[in-house]
Coordinates of N, CA and C in Angstrom, one line a residue:
X1032 N -22.8 17.8 13.2 CA -23.3 16.5 13.7 C -23.2 16.5 15.2
X1033 N -24.3 16.4 15.9 CA -24.3 16.3 17.3 C -23.7 15.0 17.7
X1034 N -22.9 15.0 18.7 CA -22.2 13.8 19.1 C -22.6 13.3 20.4
X1035 N -23.0 12.0 20.5 CA -23.2 11.3 21.7 C -22.5 10.0 21.7
X1036 N -21.4 9.9 22.4 CA -20.5 8.8 22.2 C -21.2 7.5 22.6
X1037 N -22.3 7.5 23.4 CA -22.9 6.3 23.7 C -23.9 5.8 22.6
X1038 N -24.1 6.7 21.7 CA -25.1 6.4 20.6 C -24.5 6.4 19.2
X1039 N -23.5 7.2 19.0 CA -23.0 7.4 17.7 C -22.0 6.4 17.3
X1040 N -22.2 5.7 16.1 CA -21.2 4.7 15.7 C -20.0 5.4 15.1
X1041 N -18.8 4.8 15.4 CA -17.6 5.3 14.9 C -17.6 5.1 13.4
X1042 N -18.1 3.9 12.9 CA -18.2 3.7 11.5 C -18.9 4.7 10.8
X1043 N -20.0 5.2 11.4 CA -20.8 6.3 10.7 C -20.0 7.5 10.6
X1044 N -19.2 7.9 11.6 CA -18.4 9.1 11.5 C -17.4 9.0 10.4
X1045 N -16.8 7.9 10.2 CA -15.8 7.7 9.1 C -16.5 7.8 7.8
X1046 N -17.7 7.1 7.7 CA -18.4 7.1 6.4 C -18.7 8.6 6.0
X1047 N -19.2 9.3 7.0 CA -19.6 10.7 6.6 C -18.4 11.5 6.1
X1048 N -17.2 11.3 6.7 CA -16.0 12.0 6.3 C -15.5 11.4 5.0
X1049 N -15.3 10.1 4.9 CA -14.6 9.5 3.8 C -15.4 9.6 2.5
X1050 N -16.8 9.5 2.7 CA -17.6 9.5 1.5 C -18.2 10.8 1.1
X1051 N -17.6 11.9 1.7 CA -18.2 13.2 1.4 C -18.3 13.5 -0.1
X1052 N -17.3 13.2 -0.9 CA -17.3 13.5 -2.3 C -18.3 12.6 -3.0
X1053 N -18.3 11.3 -2.7 CA -19.1 10.4 -3.3 C -20.6 10.7 -3.2
X1054 N -21.0 11.1 -2.0 CA -22.4 11.3 -1.7 C -22.8 12.8 -1.8
X1055 N -21.7 13.7 -2.0 CA -21.9 15.1 -2.0 C -22.8 15.5 -0.8
X1056 N -22.4 15.0 0.4 CA -23.1 15.3 1.6 C -22.9 16.8 2.0
X1057 N -23.8 17.4 2.7 CA -23.7 18.8 3.1 C -24.0 18.9 4.6
X1058 N -23.1 19.4 5.4 CA -23.4 19.7 6.8 C -24.0 21.1 6.9
X1059 N -23.6 22.0 6.1 CA -23.9 23.4 6.2 C -24.8 23.9 5.0
X1060 N -26.0 24.3 5.3 CA -26.9 24.7 4.2 C -26.3 25.8 3.3
X1061 N -25.4 26.6 3.8 CA -24.8 27.7 3.0 C -24.0 27.1 1.8
X1062 N -23.6 25.8 1.9 CA -22.8 25.3 0.9 C -23.6 24.6 -0.2
X1063 N -24.9 24.7 -0.2 CA -25.8 24.0 -1.1 C -25.7 24.4 -2.5
X1064 N -25.4 25.7 -2.8 CA -25.5 26.1 -4.2 C -24.1 26.3 -4.8
X1065 N -24.1 26.5 -6.1 CA -22.8 26.7 -6.8 C -22.4 28.1 -6.7
X1066 N -21.1 28.4 -6.5 CA -20.6 29.7 -6.3 C -19.8 30.1 -7.5
X1067 N -19.5 31.4 -7.6 CA -18.7 31.9 -8.7 C -17.9 33.1 -8.2
X1068 N -16.6 33.2 -8.6 CA -15.8 34.4 -8.4 C -15.7 34.8 -6.9
X1069 N -15.7 36.2 -6.7 CA -15.6 36.7 -5.4 C -16.8 36.3 -4.5
X1070 N -17.9 36.1 -5.0 CA -19.1 35.7 -4.2 C -18.8 34.3 -3.7
X1071 N -18.2 33.4 -4.4 CA -17.8 32.1 -4.0 C -17.0 32.2 -2.7
X1072 N -15.9 33.0 -2.8 CA -15.0 33.1 -1.7 C -15.7 33.7 -0.5
X1073 N -16.5 34.7 -0.7 CA -17.2 35.3 0.5 C -18.2 34.3 1.1
X1074 N -18.9 33.6 0.4 CA -19.9 32.7 0.9 C -19.2 31.5 1.6
X1075 N -18.1 31.1 1.0 CA -17.3 30.0 1.6 C -16.7 30.4 2.9
X1076 N -16.2 31.7 3.0 CA -15.6 32.2 4.2 C -16.7 32.3 5.3
X1077 N -17.9 32.7 4.9 CA -19.0 32.8 5.8 C -19.4 31.4 6.4
X1078 N -19.3 30.4 5.5 CA -19.7 29.1 5.9 C -18.6 28.6 7.0
X1079 N -17.3 28.9 6.7 CA -16.3 28.4 7.6 C -16.4 29.2 8.9
X1080 N -16.7 30.5 8.9 CA -16.9 31.2 10.1 C -18.1 30.7 10.9
X1081 N -19.2 30.3 10.2 CA -20.3 29.7 10.9 C -19.9 28.4 11.6
X1082 N -19.1 27.6 11.0 CA -18.7 26.4 11.6 C -17.8 26.7 12.9
X1083 N -16.9 27.6 12.7 CA -16.1 28.0 13.8 C -16.9 28.5 15.0
X1084 N -17.9 29.3 14.7 CA -18.7 29.8 15.8 C -19.6 28.7 16.4
X1085 N -19.9 27.7 15.7 CA -20.6 26.6 16.2 C -19.8 25.8 17.3
X1086 N -18.6 25.6 17.0 CA -17.8 24.7 17.9 C -16.9 25.4 18.9
X1087 N -16.4 26.7 18.6 CA -15.5 27.4 19.4 C -15.9 27.5 20.9
X1088 N -17.2 27.9 21.1 CA -17.6 28.0 22.5 C -17.5 26.7 23.3
X1089 N -17.8 25.6 22.7 CA -17.7 24.3 23.4 C -16.2 24.0 23.7
X1090 N -15.4 24.3 22.8 CA -13.9 24.0 23.0 C -13.4 24.9 24.1
X1091 N -13.9 26.2 24.1 CA -13.4 27.1 25.2 C -13.9 26.6 26.6
X1092 N -15.1 26.1 26.6 CA -15.7 25.6 27.9 C -14.9 24.4 28.4
X1093 N -14.7 23.5 27.5 CA -14.0 22.2 27.9 C -12.5 22.5 28.3
X1094 N -11.9 23.5 27.5 CA -10.5 23.8 27.8 C -10.4 24.5 29.2
X1095 N -11.4 25.2 29.6 CA -11.5 25.8 30.9 C -11.6 24.8 32.0
X1096 N -12.4 23.8 31.7 CA -12.6 22.7 32.7 C -11.3 21.9 32.9
X1097 N -10.5 21.8 31.8 CA -9.2 21.1 31.9 C -8.2 21.8 32.8
X1098 N -8.4 23.1 33.0 CA -7.5 23.8 33.9 C -7.6 23.4 35.3
X1099 N -8.8 23.0 35.7 CA -9.0 22.5 37.1 C -9.0 20.9 37.1
X1100 N -9.2 20.3 36.0 CA -9.2 18.8 35.9 C -8.4 18.4 34.7
X1101 N -7.1 18.6 34.7 CA -6.2 18.3 33.6 C -6.2 16.8 33.1
X1102 N -6.6 15.9 34.0 CA -6.6 14.5 33.7 C -8.0 13.9 33.7
X1103 N -9.0 14.7 33.5 CA -10.4 14.2 33.4 C -10.6 13.5 32.1
X1104 N -10.8 12.2 32.2 CA -11.0 11.4 31.0 C -12.3 11.9 30.3
X1105 N -13.3 12.2 31.0 CA -14.6 12.6 30.3 C -14.4 13.9 29.6
X1106 N -13.7 14.9 30.2 CA -13.5 16.2 29.6 C -12.6 16.0 28.3
X1107 N -11.6 15.2 28.5 CA -10.6 15.0 27.4 C -11.3 14.4 26.2
X1108 N -12.1 13.4 26.5 CA -12.8 12.7 25.4 C -13.8 13.6 24.7
X1109 N -14.6 14.4 25.5 CA -15.5 15.3 24.9 C -14.8 16.4 24.1
X1110 N -13.6 16.8 24.6 CA -12.8 17.8 23.8 C -12.4 17.2 22.5
X1111 N -11.9 15.9 22.5 CA -11.6 15.2 21.3 C -12.8 15.1 20.3
X1112 N -13.9 14.8 20.9 CA -15.1 14.6 20.1 C -15.5 16.0 19.4
X1113 N -15.4 17.0 20.2 CA -15.8 18.3 19.6 C -14.8 18.7 18.5
X1114 N -13.5 18.6 18.7 CA -12.6 18.9 17.7 C -12.8 18.0 16.4
X1115 N -13.2 16.7 16.7 CA -13.4 15.8 15.6 C -14.5 16.3 14.7
X1116 N -15.7 16.6 15.3 CA -16.8 17.1 14.6 C -16.5 18.4 13.9
X1117 N -15.7 19.3 14.5 CA -15.3 20.6 13.9 C -14.5 20.3 12.7
X1118 N -13.5 19.4 12.8 CA -12.7 19.0 11.7 C -13.5 18.5 10.5
X1119 N -14.5 17.6 10.8 CA -15.3 17.0 9.8 C -16.1 18.0 9.0
X1120 N -16.6 19.0 9.7 CA -17.4 20.0 9.0 C -16.5 21.0 8.2
X1121 N -15.4 21.3 8.8 CA -14.4 22.1 8.0 C -14.0 21.4 6.8
X1122 N -13.7 20.1 6.9 CA -13.3 19.3 5.8 C -14.3 19.4 4.7
X1123 N -15.6 19.2 5.0 CA -16.6 19.3 4.0 C -16.7 20.6 3.4
X1124 N -16.7 21.7 4.2 CA -16.8 23.0 3.7 C -15.7 23.4 2.7
X1125 N -14.5 22.8 3.0 CA -13.3 23.2 2.2 C -13.3 22.4 0.9
X1126 N -14.2 21.5 0.6 CA -14.1 20.6 -0.6 C -14.3 21.5 -1.8
X1127 N -15.0 22.6 -1.7 CA -15.5 23.3 -2.9 C -14.4 24.3 -3.4
X1128 N -13.3 24.5 -2.7 CA -12.3 25.4 -3.2 C -10.9 25.1 -2.7
X1129 N -10.0 25.3 -3.6 CA -8.6 25.0 -3.3 C -8.0 26.0 -2.3
X1130 N -8.6 27.2 -2.2 CA -8.0 28.2 -1.4 C -8.2 27.9 0.1
X1131 N -9.2 27.0 0.4 CA -9.5 26.7 1.8 C -9.0 25.2 2.1
X1132 N -8.4 24.6 1.2 CA -7.9 23.2 1.4 C -7.0 23.2 2.6
X1133 N -7.3 22.2 3.5 CA -6.4 22.0 4.6 C -6.8 22.8 5.9
X1134 N -7.9 23.5 5.8 CA -8.3 24.3 7.0 C -8.8 23.4 8.1
X1135 N -9.1 22.1 7.8 CA -9.5 21.2 8.8 C -8.3 20.6 9.6
X1136 N -7.1 20.7 9.0 CA -6.0 20.0 9.6 C -5.7 20.3 11.1
X1137 N -5.7 21.6 11.4 CA -5.5 22.0 12.8 C -6.5 21.3 13.8
X1138 N -7.7 21.2 13.3 CA -8.7 20.5 14.2 C -8.5 19.0 14.4
X1139 N -8.1 18.4 13.3 CA -7.7 17.0 13.4 C -6.6 16.8 14.3
X1140 N -5.6 17.7 14.3 CA -4.4 17.6 15.1 C -4.9 17.8 16.6
X1141 N -5.7 18.8 16.8 CA -6.2 19.1 18.2 C -7.0 17.9 18.7
X1142 N -7.9 17.3 17.9 CA -8.6 16.1 18.3 C -7.7 14.9 18.6
X1143 N -6.7 14.8 17.8 CA -5.7 13.7 18.1 C -5.0 13.9 19.4
X1144 N -4.6 15.1 19.7 CA -4.0 15.4 21.0 C -4.9 15.1 22.1
X1145 N -6.1 15.5 22.0 CA -7.1 15.3 23.1 C -7.3 13.8 23.4
X1146 N -7.5 13.1 22.3 CA -7.7 11.6 22.4 C -6.5 11.0 23.0
X1147 N -5.3 11.4 22.6 CA -4.1 10.8 23.1 C -3.9 11.0 24.6
X1148 N -4.3 12.2 25.0 CA -4.2 12.5 26.5 C -5.3 11.7 27.2
X1149 N -6.4 11.5 26.6 CA -7.5 10.7 27.3 C -7.0 9.2 27.4
X1150 N -6.4 8.7 26.3 CA -6.0 7.3 26.3 C -4.9 7.1 27.3
X1151 N -4.1 8.2 27.6 CA -3.0 8.1 28.6 C -3.6 7.9 30.0
X1152 N -4.8 8.5 30.2 CA -5.5 8.4 31.4 C -6.2 7.0 31.6
X1153 N -6.9 6.6 30.5 CA -7.6 5.3 30.5 C -7.5 4.7 29.1
X1154 N -6.9 3.6 29.0 CA -6.7 3.0 27.6 C -7.8 1.9 27.5
X1155 N -8.1 1.6 26.2 CA -8.8 0.4 25.9 C -10.3 0.6 25.6
X1156 N -10.8 1.9 25.6 CA -12.2 2.1 25.3 C -12.3 2.1 23.8
X1157 N -13.0 1.1 23.2 CA -13.0 0.9 21.8 C -13.4 2.1 21.0
X1158 N -14.5 2.8 21.3 CA -14.9 4.0 20.5 C -13.9 5.1 20.5
X1159 N -13.3 5.3 21.7 CA -12.3 6.4 21.8 C -11.0 6.1 21.0
X1160 N -10.6 4.9 21.2 CA -9.3 4.5 20.5 C -9.5 4.5 19.0
X1161 N -10.7 4.0 18.5 CA -10.9 4.0 17.1 C -11.1 5.5 16.6
X1162 N -11.7 6.3 17.4 CA -11.7 7.8 17.0 C -10.3 8.3 16.9
X1163 N -9.5 7.9 17.8 CA -8.1 8.4 17.8 C -7.4 7.9 16.6
X1164 N -7.7 6.6 16.2 CA -7.1 6.1 15.0 C -7.5 6.9 13.7
X1165 N -8.8 7.3 13.7 CA -9.3 8.1 12.6 C -8.5 9.4 12.5
X1166 N -8.3 10.1 13.7 CA -7.5 11.3 13.6 C -6.1 11.1 13.2
X1167 N -5.5 10.0 13.5 CA -4.2 9.7 13.0 C -4.2 9.5 11.5
X1168 N -5.2 8.9 11.0 CA -5.4 8.7 9.6 C -5.4 10.0 8.9
X1169 N -6.3 10.9 9.4 CA -6.5 12.2 8.7 C -5.3 13.2 8.9
X1170 N -4.4 12.9 9.8 CA -3.2 13.7 9.9 C -2.0 13.0 9.3
X1171 N -2.2 12.0 8.5 CA -1.2 11.4 7.7 C -0.4 10.3 8.4
X1172 N -0.8 9.8 9.6 CA -0.2 8.8 10.3 C -0.9 7.5 10.1
X1173 N -1.0 7.0 8.9 CA -1.8 5.8 8.6 C -1.3 4.6 9.2
X1174 N 0.0 4.4 9.3 CA 0.6 3.2 9.9 C 0.2 3.2 11.4
X1175 N 0.3 4.3 12.1 CA -0.1 4.4 13.5 C -1.6 4.2 13.7
X1176 N -2.4 4.7 12.7 CA -3.9 4.4 12.7 C -4.2 3.0 12.6
X1177 N -3.5 2.2 11.8 CA -3.7 0.8 11.7 C -3.3 0.1 13.0
X1178 N -2.2 0.5 13.6 CA -1.8 -0.1 14.8 C -2.9 0.1 15.9
X1179 N -3.4 1.3 16.0 CA -4.4 1.6 17.1 C -5.7 0.8 16.8
X1180 N -6.2 0.8 15.6 CA -7.4 0.1 15.3 C -7.2 -1.4 15.4
X1181 N -6.1 -1.9 15.0 CA -5.8 -3.3 15.1 C -5.8 -3.8 16.5
X1182 N -5.2 -3.0 17.4 CA -5.2 -3.3 18.8 C -6.6 -3.5 19.4
X1183 N -7.5 -2.6 19.0 CA -8.9 -2.7 19.4 C -9.6 -3.9 18.8
X1184 N -9.3 -4.1 17.5 CA -9.9 -5.3 16.8 C -9.5 -6.6 17.5
X1185 N -8.3 -6.7 17.9 CA -7.9 -7.9 18.5 C -8.4 -8.1 19.9
X1186 N -8.5 -7.0 20.7 CA -9.1 -7.0 22.0 C -10.6 -7.1 22.1
X1187 N -11.2 -6.6 21.0 CA -12.7 -6.5 20.9 C -13.1 -7.0 19.6
X1188 N -13.0 -8.3 19.3 CA -13.3 -8.9 18.0 C -14.7 -8.7 17.4
X1189 N -15.6 -8.2 18.3 CA -17.0 -8.0 17.8 C -17.3 -6.5 17.6
X1190 N -16.3 -5.7 17.7 CA -16.5 -4.2 17.6 C -16.3 -3.9 16.1
X1191 N -17.4 -3.9 15.4 CA -17.4 -3.8 13.9 C -16.7 -2.5 13.4
X1192 N -16.9 -1.3 14.0 CA -16.2 -0.1 13.5 C -14.7 -0.3 13.3
X1193 N -14.1 -1.0 14.2 CA -12.6 -1.2 14.1 C -12.2 -1.8 12.8
X1194 N -13.0 -2.8 12.4 CA -12.7 -3.5 11.1 C -13.0 -2.7 9.9
X1195 N -14.2 -1.9 10.0 CA -14.5 -1.1 8.9 C -13.4 -0.1 8.6
X1196 N -12.9 0.6 9.7 CA -11.9 1.6 9.6 C -10.6 1.0 9.1
X1197 N -10.3 -0.2 9.6 CA -9.1 -0.9 9.2 C -9.1 -1.1 7.7
X1198 N -10.2 -1.4 7.2 CA -10.4 -1.6 5.7 C -10.0 -0.3 5.0
X1199 N -10.5 0.8 5.5 CA -10.1 2.1 4.9 C -8.6 2.4 5.0
X1200 N -8.1 2.2 6.2 CA -6.7 2.5 6.4 C -5.8 1.6 5.6
X1201 N -6.1 0.3 5.5 CA -5.2 -0.5 4.7 C -5.3 -0.2 3.2
X1202 N -6.5 0.2 2.8 CA -6.6 0.5 1.4 C -5.8 1.8 1.0
X1203 N -5.7 2.7 2.0 CA -5.0 3.9 1.7 C -3.5 3.7 1.5
X1204 N -3.0 2.5 2.1 CA -1.6 2.2 1.9 C -1.4 1.1 0.8
X1205 N -2.5 0.9 0.0 CA -2.5 -0.1 -1.1 C -2.2 -1.5 -0.5
X1206 N -2.6 -1.8 0.7 CA -2.5 -3.1 1.3 C -3.9 -3.8 1.0
X1207 N -4.0 -4.2 -0.2 CA -5.3 -4.7 -0.6 C -5.8 -5.9 0.1
X1208 N -5.0 -6.9 0.3 CA -5.4 -8.1 0.9 C -5.9 -7.9 2.3
X1209 N -5.1 -7.0 3.0 CA -5.5 -6.7 4.4 C -6.8 -5.9 4.4
X1210 N -7.0 -5.0 3.5 CA -8.2 -4.2 3.4 C -9.4 -5.1 3.2
X1211 N -9.3 -6.1 2.2 CA -10.4 -7.0 1.9 C -10.7 -7.8 3.2
X1212 N -9.7 -8.3 3.9 CA -9.9 -9.1 5.1 C -10.7 -8.3 6.1
X1213 N -10.3 -7.1 6.3 CA -10.9 -6.2 7.3 C -12.4 -5.9 6.9
X1214 N -12.6 -5.6 5.7 CA -14.0 -5.3 5.2 C -14.9 -6.5 5.3
X1215 N -14.3 -7.7 5.0 CA -15.1 -8.9 5.0 C -15.5 -9.2 6.5
X1216 N -14.5 -9.0 7.4 CA -14.8 -9.3 8.8 C -15.9 -8.3 9.3
X1217 N -15.8 -7.0 8.9 CA -16.8 -6.0 9.2 C -18.2 -6.5 8.7
X1218 N -18.2 -7.0 7.5 CA -19.5 -7.4 6.9 C -20.1 -8.6 7.7
X1219 N -19.3 -9.4 8.3 CA -19.8 -10.5 9.1 C -20.5 -10.0 10.4
X1220 N -19.8 -8.9 10.9 CA -20.3 -8.4 12.2 C -21.4 -7.4 12.1
X1221 N -21.6 -6.7 11.0 CA -22.6 -5.7 10.8 C -23.3 -5.8 9.5
X1222 N -23.9 -6.9 9.2 CA -24.6 -7.0 7.9 C -25.7 -6.1 7.7
X1223 N -26.3 -5.6 8.7 CA -27.5 -4.7 8.6 C -27.1 -3.2 8.6
X1224 N -25.8 -2.9 8.8 CA -25.4 -1.5 8.7 C -25.7 -0.7 10.0
X1225 N -25.7 -1.3 11.1 CA -26.0 -0.5 12.3 C -24.7 0.3 12.8
X1226 N -23.6 -0.2 12.4 CA -22.3 0.5 12.8 C -21.4 0.8 11.6
X1227 N -22.0 1.1 10.5 CA -21.2 1.4 9.3 C -22.0 1.4 8.1
X1228 N -21.4 1.0 7.0 CA -22.1 1.0 5.7 C -21.7 -0.3 4.9
X1229 N -22.5 -1.3 5.0 CA -22.2 -2.6 4.3 C -22.1 -2.5 2.8
X1230 N -22.9 -1.6 2.2 CA -22.9 -1.5 0.7 C -21.5 -0.9 0.3
X1231 N -21.0 0.1 1.0 CA -19.7 0.6 0.7 C -18.7 -0.4 0.9
X1232 N -18.7 -1.2 2.0 CA -17.7 -2.2 2.2 C -17.8 -3.3 1.1
X1233 N -18.9 -3.7 0.7 CA -19.1 -4.7 -0.4 C -18.5 -4.2 -1.6
X1234 N -18.7 -2.9 -1.9 CA -18.2 -2.3 -3.2 C -16.7 -2.3 -3.1
X1235 N -16.1 -1.9 -1.9 CA -14.7 -1.9 -1.8 C -14.1 -3.3 -2.0
X1236 N -14.7 -4.3 -1.4 CA -14.2 -5.6 -1.6 C -14.2 -6.0 -3.0
X1237 N -15.3 -5.8 -3.7 CA -15.3 -6.1 -5.2 C -14.2 -5.4 -5.9
X1238 N -14.1 -4.1 -5.6 CA -13.0 -3.3 -6.3 C -11.6 -3.8 -6.1
X1239 N -11.4 -4.1 -4.8 CA -10.0 -4.5 -4.4 C -9.7 -5.9 -4.9
X1240 N -10.7 -6.8 -4.9 CA -10.5 -8.1 -5.5 C -10.3 -8.0 -7.0
X1241 N -10.9 -7.1 -7.6 CA -10.8 -6.9 -9.0 C -9.4 -6.4 -9.4
X1242 N -8.8 -5.7 -8.4 CA -7.5 -5.1 -8.6 C -6.4 -6.0 -8.2
X1243 N -6.7 -7.2 -7.8 CA -5.7 -8.2 -7.3 C -4.7 -8.4 -8.4
X1244 N -3.4 -8.3 -8.0 CA -2.3 -8.6 -8.9 C -1.9 -7.3 -9.7
X1245 N -2.7 -6.3 -9.5 CA -2.4 -5.0 -10.2 C -1.7 -4.1 -9.2
X1246 N -0.5 -3.6 -9.5 CA 0.1 -2.7 -8.5 C -0.7 -1.4 -8.3
X1247 N -0.8 -1.0 -7.0 CA -1.7 0.1 -6.7 C -0.8 1.2 -6.1
X1248 N -1.3 2.4 -6.3 CA -0.5 3.6 -5.8 C -1.0 4.0 -4.4
X1249 N -0.2 4.1 -3.5 CA -0.6 4.5 -2.1 C -1.2 5.8 -2.1
X1250 N -2.3 6.0 -1.3 CA -3.0 7.3 -1.3 C -2.6 7.9 0.1
X1251 N -2.1 9.1 0.1 CA -1.7 9.7 1.4 C -3.0 10.0 2.2
X1252 N -2.9 9.8 3.5 CA -4.0 10.0 4.4 C -4.1 11.4 4.8
X1253 N -4.8 12.2 4.0 CA -4.9 13.6 4.4 C -6.4 13.9 4.7
X1254 N -6.6 15.1 5.1 CA -8.0 15.5 5.4 C -8.9 15.5 4.3
X1255 N -8.4 15.4 3.1 CA -9.3 15.4 1.9 C -9.4 14.0 1.3
X1256 N -9.0 13.0 2.0 CA -9.1 11.7 1.5 C -10.6 11.3 1.1
X1257 N -10.8 10.7 0.0 CA -12.1 10.2 -0.3 C -11.9 9.0 -1.2
X1258 N -12.8 8.0 -1.2 CA -12.7 6.8 -2.0 C -12.8 7.1 -3.5

């Protein structure tokens, strides 16, 4: 996924990752077919290598720039974005085999670190902070993800992706009432789906309201989380 922070919706990024299993989305053509035995492992390894080769040069270039500009907000955000997309594609590629489960985690951690450093330089940019919240979510820090996204939602009440992601985060902790409220606020702000997926949000609201009063089991926020 080519990333342009001025054009790419944060809601879309989360939808792509969170709904991977539901939509059986594919970033890499190599993953389109069914695999078996050793051939499966070889083809999956090739797919992972192709992803690494796609993003590693950009990371190397941005890391080199940071040596001379260690507090460059632009470079740090671009580095976070690159690691984010790298993690997303590795996450997708690893869905088809347990042997590669978790290969995306180092990239989520690296993206989180880059965003954290960027925010230390300049805080309050809604897309960047919400991206940071997403990386917190995928590295198991769901409570911190909620805090970050909530802070943006309160400061920017018309920024729809913050509410969409809050719905996902709250649901992961079985905080159903909060999840419903977040998804419903998102639906008010983005009924046409320009910054997310209204149909998914509506489905989640219906499901969560149907589960009202029923104890739910918290879902750990890992790189393989899916609805």
